[in-house]
XYZ file of C-alpha atoms in Angstrom:
136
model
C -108.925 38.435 133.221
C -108.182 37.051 136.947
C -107.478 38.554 140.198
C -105.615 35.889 142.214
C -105.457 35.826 146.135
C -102.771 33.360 147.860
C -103.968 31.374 150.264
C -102.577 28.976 153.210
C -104.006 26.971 155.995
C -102.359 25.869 158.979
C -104.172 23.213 160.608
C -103.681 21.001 163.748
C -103.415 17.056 162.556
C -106.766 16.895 163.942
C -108.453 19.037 161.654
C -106.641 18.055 158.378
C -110.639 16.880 157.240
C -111.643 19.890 158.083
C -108.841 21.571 155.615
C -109.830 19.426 153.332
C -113.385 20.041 152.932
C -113.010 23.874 153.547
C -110.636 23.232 150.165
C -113.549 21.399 148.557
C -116.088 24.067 149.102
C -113.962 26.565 147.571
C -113.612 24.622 144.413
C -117.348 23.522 144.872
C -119.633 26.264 146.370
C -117.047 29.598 146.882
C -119.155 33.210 146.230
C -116.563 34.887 143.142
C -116.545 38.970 143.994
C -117.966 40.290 140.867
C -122.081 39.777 141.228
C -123.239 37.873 138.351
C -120.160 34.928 138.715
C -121.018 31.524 138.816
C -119.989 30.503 142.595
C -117.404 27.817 142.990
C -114.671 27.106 140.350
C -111.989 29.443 142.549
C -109.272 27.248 143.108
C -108.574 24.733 145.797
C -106.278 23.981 148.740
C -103.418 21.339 148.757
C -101.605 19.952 151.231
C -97.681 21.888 150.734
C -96.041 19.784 154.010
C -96.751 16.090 153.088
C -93.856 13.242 153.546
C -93.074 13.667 149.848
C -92.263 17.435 150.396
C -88.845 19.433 151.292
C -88.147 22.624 152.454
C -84.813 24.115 152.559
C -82.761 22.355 155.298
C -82.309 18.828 156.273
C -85.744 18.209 157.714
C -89.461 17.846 156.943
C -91.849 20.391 157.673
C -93.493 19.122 161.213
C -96.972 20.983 160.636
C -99.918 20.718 158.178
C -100.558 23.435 155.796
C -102.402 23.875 152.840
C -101.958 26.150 149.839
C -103.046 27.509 146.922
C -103.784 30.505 144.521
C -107.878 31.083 144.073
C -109.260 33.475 141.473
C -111.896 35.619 141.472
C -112.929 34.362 145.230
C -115.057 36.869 147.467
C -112.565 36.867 150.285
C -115.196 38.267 153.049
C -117.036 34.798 152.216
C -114.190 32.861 152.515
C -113.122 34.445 155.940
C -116.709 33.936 157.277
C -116.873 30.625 155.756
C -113.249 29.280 157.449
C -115.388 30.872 161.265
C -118.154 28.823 160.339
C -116.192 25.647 160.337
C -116.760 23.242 163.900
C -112.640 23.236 164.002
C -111.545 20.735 166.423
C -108.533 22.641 167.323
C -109.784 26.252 166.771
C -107.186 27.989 168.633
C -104.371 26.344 166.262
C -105.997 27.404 162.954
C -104.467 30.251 161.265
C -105.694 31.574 157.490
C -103.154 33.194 155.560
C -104.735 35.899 152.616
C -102.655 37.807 150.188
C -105.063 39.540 147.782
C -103.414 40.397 144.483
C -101.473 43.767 144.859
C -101.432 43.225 148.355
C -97.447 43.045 149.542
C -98.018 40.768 152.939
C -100.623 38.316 154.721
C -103.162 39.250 156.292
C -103.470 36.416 159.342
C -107.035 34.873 160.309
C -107.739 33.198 163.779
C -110.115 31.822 165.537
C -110.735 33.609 168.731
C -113.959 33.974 170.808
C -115.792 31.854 168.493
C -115.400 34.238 165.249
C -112.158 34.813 162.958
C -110.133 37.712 163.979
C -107.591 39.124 162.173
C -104.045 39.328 163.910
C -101.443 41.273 160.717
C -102.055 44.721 160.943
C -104.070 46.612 159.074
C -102.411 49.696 158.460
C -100.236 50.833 156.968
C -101.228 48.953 153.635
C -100.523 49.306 150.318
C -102.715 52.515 150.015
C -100.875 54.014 152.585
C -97.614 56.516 151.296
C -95.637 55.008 154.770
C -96.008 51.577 153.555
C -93.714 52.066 150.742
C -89.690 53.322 151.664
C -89.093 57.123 150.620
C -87.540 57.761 147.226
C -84.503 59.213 147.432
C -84.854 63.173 146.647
């Protein structure tokens, strides 16, 4: 069984170590959400906007970002864990999470020293407006 969350990490070129290493400790040292897991083992982070790498039109991405798809990872450690990092750049990280059965990102920044998140909350997926009205 898994429960996958999508991740991404936008980084200024300064803190590209940084990205790195946050990858590292999720492979390494994440907390998994059921109690009992071994920690680490949930996936890692990999850079998606390299030189070798092409989006759709005629140009290279101009910005670093890393993704990737971690399973069973608690997601309140990794948010508090991604604020704990010394960012050089704080103000130009942003954390992208997509739980699975969750239809959008929720967006992390650093702001005041702590991560704050800047998608809305509501309505989610629980919510009867988030999904469009059948047709009667």
């Amino acid at each position: 069984m898994s429960w996958v969350t999508n991740v991404m990490l936008s980084v200024s070129p300064e803190d590209c170590r940084n990205a790195e290493a946050f990858g590292g400790w999720l492979d390494r040292e994440c907390p998994r959400r059921e109690p009992g897991m071994t920690p680490g083992g949930c996936g890692q982070l990999t850079l998606i906007t390299g030189s070798d790498t092409q989006w759709g039109g005629r140009k290279y991405p101009e910005c670093d970002v890393y993704a990737g798809a971690l399973n069973h990872a608690d997601l309140d450690a990794v948010v508090e864990h991604f604020g704990s990092i010394q960012w050089r750049t704080p103000n130009a990280v942003q954390l992208f999470v997509m739980d699975q059965e969750q239809s959008f990102f929720r967006v992390w920044m650093i702001r005041e020293g702590k991560p704050q998140q800047y998608a809305p909350a509501s309505p989610d997926e629980e919510d009867d407006q988030f999904w469009p009205a059948e047709d009667a």
